[in-house]
Short mmCIF file of C-alpha atoms and ligand atoms in Angstrom, two decimals:
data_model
loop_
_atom_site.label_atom_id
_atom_site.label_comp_id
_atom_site.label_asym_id
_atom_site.label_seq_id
_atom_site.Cartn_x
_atom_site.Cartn_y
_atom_site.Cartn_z
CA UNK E 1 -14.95 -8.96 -14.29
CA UNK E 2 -14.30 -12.07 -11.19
CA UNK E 3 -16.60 -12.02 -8.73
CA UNK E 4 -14.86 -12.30 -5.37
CA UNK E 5 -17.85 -11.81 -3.23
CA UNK E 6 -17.38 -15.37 -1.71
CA UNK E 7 -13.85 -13.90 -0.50
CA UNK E 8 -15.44 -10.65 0.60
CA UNK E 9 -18.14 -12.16 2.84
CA UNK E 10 -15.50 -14.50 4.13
CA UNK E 11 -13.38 -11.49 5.03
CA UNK E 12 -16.48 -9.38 6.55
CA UNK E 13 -16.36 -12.21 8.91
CA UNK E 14 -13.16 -12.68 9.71
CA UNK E 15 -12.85 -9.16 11.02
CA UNK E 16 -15.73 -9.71 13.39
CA UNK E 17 -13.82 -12.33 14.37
CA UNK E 18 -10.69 -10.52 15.00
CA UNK E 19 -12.70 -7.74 16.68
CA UNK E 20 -13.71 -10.19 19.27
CA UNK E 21 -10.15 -10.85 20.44
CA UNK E 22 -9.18 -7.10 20.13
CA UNK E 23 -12.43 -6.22 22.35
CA UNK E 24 -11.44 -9.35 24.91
CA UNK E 25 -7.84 -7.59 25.09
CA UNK E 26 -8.59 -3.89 25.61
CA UNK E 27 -8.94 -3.06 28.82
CA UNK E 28 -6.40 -5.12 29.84
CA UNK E 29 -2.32 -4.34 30.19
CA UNK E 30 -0.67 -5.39 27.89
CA UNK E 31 3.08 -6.08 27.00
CA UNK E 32 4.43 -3.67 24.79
CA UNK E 33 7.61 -3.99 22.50
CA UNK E 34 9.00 -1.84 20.00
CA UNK E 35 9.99 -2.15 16.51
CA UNK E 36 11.29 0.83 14.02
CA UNK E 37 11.31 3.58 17.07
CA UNK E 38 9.76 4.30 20.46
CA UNK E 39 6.50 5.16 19.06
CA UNK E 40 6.01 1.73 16.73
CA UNK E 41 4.65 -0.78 19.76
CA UNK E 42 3.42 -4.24 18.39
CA UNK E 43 1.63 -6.59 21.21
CA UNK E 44 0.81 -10.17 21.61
CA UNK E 45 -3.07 -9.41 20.61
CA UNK E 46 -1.28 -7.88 17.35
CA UNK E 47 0.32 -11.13 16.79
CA UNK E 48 -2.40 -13.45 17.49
CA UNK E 49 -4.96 -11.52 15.27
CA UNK E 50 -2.87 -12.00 12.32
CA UNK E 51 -1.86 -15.37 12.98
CA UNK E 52 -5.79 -16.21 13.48
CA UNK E 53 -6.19 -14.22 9.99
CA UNK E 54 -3.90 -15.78 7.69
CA UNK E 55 -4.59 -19.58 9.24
CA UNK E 56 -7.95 -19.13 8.62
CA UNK E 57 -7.84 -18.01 5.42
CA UNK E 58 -5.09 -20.09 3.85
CA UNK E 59 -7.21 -23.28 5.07
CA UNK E 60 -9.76 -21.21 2.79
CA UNK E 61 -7.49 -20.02 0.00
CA UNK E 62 -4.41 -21.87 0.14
CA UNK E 63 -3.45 -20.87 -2.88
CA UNK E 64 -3.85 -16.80 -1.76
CA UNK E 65 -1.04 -14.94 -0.80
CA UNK E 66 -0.46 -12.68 1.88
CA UNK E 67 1.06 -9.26 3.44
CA UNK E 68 0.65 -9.08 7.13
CA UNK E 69 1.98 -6.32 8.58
CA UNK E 70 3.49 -8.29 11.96
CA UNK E 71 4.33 -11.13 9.33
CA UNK E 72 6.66 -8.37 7.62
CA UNK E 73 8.22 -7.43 10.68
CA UNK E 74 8.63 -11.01 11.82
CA UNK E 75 10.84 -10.86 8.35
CA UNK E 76 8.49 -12.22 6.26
CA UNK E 77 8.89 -10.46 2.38
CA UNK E 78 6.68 -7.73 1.59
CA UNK E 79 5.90 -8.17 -2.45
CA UNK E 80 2.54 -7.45 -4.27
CA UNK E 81 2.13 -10.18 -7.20
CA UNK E 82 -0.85 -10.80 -9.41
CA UNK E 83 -1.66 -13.04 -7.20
CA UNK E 84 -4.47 -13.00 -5.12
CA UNK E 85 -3.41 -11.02 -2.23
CA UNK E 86 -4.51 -10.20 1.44
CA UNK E 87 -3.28 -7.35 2.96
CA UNK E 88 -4.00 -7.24 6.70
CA UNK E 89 -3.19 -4.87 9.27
CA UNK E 90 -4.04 -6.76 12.66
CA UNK E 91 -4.78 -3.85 14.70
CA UNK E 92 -4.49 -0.57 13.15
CA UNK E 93 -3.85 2.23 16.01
CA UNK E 94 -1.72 -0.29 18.18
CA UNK E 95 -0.52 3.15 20.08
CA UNK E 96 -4.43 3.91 20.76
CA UNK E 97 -5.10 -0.09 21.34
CA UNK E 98 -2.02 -0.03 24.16
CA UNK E 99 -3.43 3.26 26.09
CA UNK E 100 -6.93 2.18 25.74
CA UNK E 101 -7.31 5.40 23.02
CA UNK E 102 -10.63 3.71 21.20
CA UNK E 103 -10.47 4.09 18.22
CA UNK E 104 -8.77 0.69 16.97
CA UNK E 105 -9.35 -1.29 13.81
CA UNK E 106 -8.37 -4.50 11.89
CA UNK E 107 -8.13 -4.07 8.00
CA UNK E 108 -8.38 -6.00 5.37
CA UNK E 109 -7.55 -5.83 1.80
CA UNK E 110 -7.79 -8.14 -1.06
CA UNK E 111 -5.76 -7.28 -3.92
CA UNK E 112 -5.54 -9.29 -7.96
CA UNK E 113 -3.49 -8.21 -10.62
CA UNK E 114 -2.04 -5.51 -8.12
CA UNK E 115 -6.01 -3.76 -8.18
CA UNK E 116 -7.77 -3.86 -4.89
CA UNK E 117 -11.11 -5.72 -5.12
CA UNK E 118 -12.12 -4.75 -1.91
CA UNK E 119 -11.41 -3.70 1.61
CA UNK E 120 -12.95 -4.36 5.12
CA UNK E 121 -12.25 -1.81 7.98
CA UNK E 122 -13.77 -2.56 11.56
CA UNK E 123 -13.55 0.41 13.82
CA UNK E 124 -13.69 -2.51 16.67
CA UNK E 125 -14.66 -0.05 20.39
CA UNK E 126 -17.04 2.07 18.14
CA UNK E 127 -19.08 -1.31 16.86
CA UNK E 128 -18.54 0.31 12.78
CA UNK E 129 -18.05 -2.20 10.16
CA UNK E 130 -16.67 -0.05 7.06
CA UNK E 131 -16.41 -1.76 3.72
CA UNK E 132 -16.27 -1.77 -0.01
CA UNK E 133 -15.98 -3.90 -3.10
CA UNK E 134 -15.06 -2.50 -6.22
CA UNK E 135 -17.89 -0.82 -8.26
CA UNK E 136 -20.55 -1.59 -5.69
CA UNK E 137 -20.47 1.35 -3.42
CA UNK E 138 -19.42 1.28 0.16
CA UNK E 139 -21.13 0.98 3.52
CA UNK E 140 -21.40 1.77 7.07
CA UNK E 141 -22.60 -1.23 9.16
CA UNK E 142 -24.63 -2.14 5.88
CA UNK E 143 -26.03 1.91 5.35
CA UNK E 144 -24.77 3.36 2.42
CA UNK E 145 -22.26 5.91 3.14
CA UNK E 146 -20.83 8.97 0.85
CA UNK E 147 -17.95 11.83 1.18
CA UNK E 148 -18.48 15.23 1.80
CA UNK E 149 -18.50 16.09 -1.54
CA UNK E 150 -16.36 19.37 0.13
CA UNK E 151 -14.57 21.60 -2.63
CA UNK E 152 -13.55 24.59 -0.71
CA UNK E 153 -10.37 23.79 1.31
CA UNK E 154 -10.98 26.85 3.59
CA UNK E 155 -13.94 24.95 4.75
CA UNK E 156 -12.31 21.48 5.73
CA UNK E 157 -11.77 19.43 8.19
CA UNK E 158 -8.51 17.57 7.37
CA UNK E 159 -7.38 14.89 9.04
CA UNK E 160 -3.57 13.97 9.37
CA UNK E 161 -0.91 12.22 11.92
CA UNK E 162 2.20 12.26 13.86
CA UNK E 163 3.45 8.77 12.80
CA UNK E 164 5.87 6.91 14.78
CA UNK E 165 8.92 8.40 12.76
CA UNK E 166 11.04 10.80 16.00
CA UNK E 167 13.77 12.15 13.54
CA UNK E 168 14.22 15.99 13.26
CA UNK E 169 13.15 15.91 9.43
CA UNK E 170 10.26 13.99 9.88
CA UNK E 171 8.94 16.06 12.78
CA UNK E 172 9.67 19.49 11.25
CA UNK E 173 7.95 18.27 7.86
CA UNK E 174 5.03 16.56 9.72
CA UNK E 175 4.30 19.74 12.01
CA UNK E 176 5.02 22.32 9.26
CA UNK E 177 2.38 20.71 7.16
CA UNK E 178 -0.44 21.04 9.78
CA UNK E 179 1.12 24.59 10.03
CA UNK E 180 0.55 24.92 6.55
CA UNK E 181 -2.75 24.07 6.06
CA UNK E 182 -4.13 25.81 9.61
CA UNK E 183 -3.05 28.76 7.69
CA UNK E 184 -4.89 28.84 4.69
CA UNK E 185 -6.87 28.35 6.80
CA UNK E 186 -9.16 24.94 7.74
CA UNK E 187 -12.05 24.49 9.64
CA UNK E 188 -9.70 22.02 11.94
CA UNK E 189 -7.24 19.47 12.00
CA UNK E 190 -8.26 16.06 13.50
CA UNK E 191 -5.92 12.83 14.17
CA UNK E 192 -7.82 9.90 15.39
CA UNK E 193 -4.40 7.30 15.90
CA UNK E 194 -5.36 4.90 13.29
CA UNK E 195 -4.81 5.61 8.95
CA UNK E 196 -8.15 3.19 8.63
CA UNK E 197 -10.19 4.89 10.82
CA UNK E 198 -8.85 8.21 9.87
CA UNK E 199 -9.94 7.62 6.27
CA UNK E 200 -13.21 6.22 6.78
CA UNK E 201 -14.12 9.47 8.39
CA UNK E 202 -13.32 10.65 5.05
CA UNK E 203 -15.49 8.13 3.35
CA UNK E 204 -18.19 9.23 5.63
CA UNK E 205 -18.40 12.98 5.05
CA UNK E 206 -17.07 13.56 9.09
CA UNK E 207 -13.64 14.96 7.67
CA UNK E 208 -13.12 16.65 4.30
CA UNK E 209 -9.65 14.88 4.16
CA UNK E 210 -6.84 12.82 5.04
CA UNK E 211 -2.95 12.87 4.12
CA UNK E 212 0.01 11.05 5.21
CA UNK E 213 3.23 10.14 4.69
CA UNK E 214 5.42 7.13 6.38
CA UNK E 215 2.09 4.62 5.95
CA UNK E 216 2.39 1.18 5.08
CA UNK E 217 0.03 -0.32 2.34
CA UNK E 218 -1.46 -2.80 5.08
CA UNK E 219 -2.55 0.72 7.07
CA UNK E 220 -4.40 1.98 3.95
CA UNK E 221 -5.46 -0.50 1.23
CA UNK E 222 -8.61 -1.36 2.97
CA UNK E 223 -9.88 2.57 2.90
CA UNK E 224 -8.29 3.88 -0.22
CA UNK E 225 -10.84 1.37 -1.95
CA UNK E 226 -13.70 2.58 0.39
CA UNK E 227 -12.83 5.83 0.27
CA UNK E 228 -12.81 5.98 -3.54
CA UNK E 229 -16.53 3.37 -3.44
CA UNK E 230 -17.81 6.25 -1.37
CA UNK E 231 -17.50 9.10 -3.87
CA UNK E 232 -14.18 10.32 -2.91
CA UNK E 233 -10.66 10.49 -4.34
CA UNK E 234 -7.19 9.45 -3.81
CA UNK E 235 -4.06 10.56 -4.68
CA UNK E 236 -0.10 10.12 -4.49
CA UNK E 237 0.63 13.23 -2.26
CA UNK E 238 2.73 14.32 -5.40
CA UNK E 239 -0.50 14.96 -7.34
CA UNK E 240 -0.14 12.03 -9.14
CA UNK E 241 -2.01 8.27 -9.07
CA UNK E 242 -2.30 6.64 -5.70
CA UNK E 243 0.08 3.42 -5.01
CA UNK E 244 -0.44 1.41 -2.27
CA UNK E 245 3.42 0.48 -2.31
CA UNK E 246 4.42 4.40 -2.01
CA UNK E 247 4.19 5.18 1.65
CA UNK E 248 1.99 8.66 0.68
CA UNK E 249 -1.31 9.36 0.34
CA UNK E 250 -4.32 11.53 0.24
CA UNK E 251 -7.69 10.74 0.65
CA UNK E 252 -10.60 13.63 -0.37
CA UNK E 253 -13.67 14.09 -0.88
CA UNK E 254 -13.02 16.29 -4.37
CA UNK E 255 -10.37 16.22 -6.63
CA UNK E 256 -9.99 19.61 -6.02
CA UNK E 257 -9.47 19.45 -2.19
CA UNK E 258 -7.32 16.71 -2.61
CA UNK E 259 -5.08 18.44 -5.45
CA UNK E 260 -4.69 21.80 -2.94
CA UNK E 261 -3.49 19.28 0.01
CA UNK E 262 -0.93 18.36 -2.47
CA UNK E 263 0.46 21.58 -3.32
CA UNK E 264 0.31 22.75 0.21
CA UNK E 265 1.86 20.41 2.40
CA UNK E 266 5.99 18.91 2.13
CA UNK E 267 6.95 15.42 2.45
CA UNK E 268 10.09 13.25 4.12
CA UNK E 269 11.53 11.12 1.80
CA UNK E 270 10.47 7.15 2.28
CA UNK E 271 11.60 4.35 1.03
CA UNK E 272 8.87 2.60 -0.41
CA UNK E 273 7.11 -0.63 0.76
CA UNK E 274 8.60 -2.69 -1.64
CA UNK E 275 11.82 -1.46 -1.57
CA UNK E 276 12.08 -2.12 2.50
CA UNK E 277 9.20 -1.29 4.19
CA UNK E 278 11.06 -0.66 8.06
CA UNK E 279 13.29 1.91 6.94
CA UNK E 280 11.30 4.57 7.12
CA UNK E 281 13.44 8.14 6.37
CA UNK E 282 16.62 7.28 4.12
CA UNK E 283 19.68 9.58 4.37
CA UNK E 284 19.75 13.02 4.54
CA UNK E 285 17.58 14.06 2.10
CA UNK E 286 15.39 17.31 3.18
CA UNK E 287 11.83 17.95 3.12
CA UNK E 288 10.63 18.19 -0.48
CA UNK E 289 7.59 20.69 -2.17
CA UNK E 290 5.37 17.79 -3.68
CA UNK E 291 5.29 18.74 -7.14
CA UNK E 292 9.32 17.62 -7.06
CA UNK E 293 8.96 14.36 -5.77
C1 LIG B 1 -0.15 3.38 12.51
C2 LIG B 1 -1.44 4.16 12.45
C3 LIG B 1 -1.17 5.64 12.59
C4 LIG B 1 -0.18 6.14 11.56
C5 LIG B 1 1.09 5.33 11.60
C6 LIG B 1 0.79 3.85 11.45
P1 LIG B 1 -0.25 0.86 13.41
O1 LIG B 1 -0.41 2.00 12.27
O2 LIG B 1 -2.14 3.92 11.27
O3 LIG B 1 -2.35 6.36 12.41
O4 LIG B 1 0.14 7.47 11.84
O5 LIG B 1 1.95 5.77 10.55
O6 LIG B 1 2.01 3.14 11.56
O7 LIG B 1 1.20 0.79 13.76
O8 LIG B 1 -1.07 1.27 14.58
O9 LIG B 1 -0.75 -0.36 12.73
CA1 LIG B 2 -0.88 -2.50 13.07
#
């Protein structure tokens, strides 16, 4: 097995790095422009943070690859190799970051042969550095940190979002699901703003859960792999293997939660992230039971 620890640590520090500028930015107005709908806002701190991130690693690495997530929607492609791969989301919750919401994070991924070696996730207004390498546990500003280890759904808190998409199918699907699973019933349903922070609750045993559907693999790579370091499990939202590339997932902290989320709750059809990663719902296609995607 590589070691990529010297990458790790590098990336550990980056993302202090990047949580500087975030911090410097955050009380301040800021510019706002949209890109797939009214509800997907990018900013100039989004922009700078992954321009600081990829300089300073390809000066590093210059033989690493990347997927940035305002790179991609600069028009940059969006294709996992075998090659050594970052994945970065500059500021995951930019909706939270523009309103001054706080919970805001950068992530960081670092993907070979397609298998994520290890993500970094820093929660940036609540000071938490969340991380992982692969088969070495994960961590809480350097404390060990572990699921739930929740089996009964009925006693879950499950965490989920409203994602940018505004179309009627996406809506109906997104708030029939939290219908769904309020009757089963859950303890609660909690949405935080940002799929990194979201599932690091998860990691941490403060929610039982996490799905979603309409997620980019730079919004999730980082915590699937902490997630999974902390004890917990993820899954395709069809019940079957996670994929970074697939735009679905679900984050537990049992198999067996995870595989009752995924009979329970409908998705929208996506396209998925390496198919075109900004078109979000395709056609007409209705809201499908899991098990038939
Ligand atoms: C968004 C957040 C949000 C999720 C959206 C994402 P961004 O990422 O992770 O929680 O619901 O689907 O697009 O745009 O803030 O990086
Ligand atoms: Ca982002």
């Amino acid at each position: 097995m590589s070691d990529w620890s010297h990458c790790f640590h590098f990336g550990v520090s980056l993302a202090n790095q990047a949580a500087e500028i975030i911090l410097t930015s955050f009380q301040k107005q800021k510019a706002v422009k949209l890109k797939s709908s009214p509800a997907d806002l990018v900013t100039e701190t989004d922009q700078r943070v992954e321009t600081f991130l990829i300089s300073a690693i390809r000066t590093q690495f210059p033989n690493h690859r990347f997927i940035g997530e305002e790179s991609v929607a600069a028009g940059e492609a969006l294709e996992l190799t075998d090659t050594p791969t970052w994945i970065i989301d500059p500021i995951d919750g930019t909706v939270n970051f523009v309103h001054r919401f706080p919970f805001v994070a950068v992530s960081i991924a670092f993907a070979v042969n397609k298998q994520t070696e290890f993500g970094v996730v820093y929660s940036c207004v609540e000071n938490k550095l969340f991380c992982a390498q692969r088969g070495r546990g994960a961590f809480l500003n350097g404390e060990p940190l572990h699921v739930s280890g929740q089996e009964d759904i009925s006693r879950c808190v499950i965490v989920t979002e409203i994602g940018p998409e505004r179309d009627d199918l996406a809506l109906s699907t997104m708030t029939s699901n939290i219908y769904r699973l309020l009757r089963l019933p859950v303890h609660g349903v909690r949405a935080l703003g940002t799929a990194a922070v979201d599932m690091c609750q998860v990691a941490v045993g403060g929610a039982d859960a996490y799905f979603h559907v309409g997620l980019h693999c730079w919004d999730i790579a980082a915590s699937a792999i902490i997630v999974q370091e902390a004890g917990g499990v993820v899954i395709d939202t069809n019940g079957l293997h996670f994929d970074m590339m697939s735009r679905r997932v679900i984050a537990a902290s049992s198999a067996s939660v995870a595989q009752r989320i995924a009979d329970v709750i409908q998705v929208f059809p996506c396209r998925r992230d390496d198919e075109d990663p900004y078109s979000s719902v395709c056609g007409d296609a209705g809201a499908c039971e899991n098990k038939h995607v």
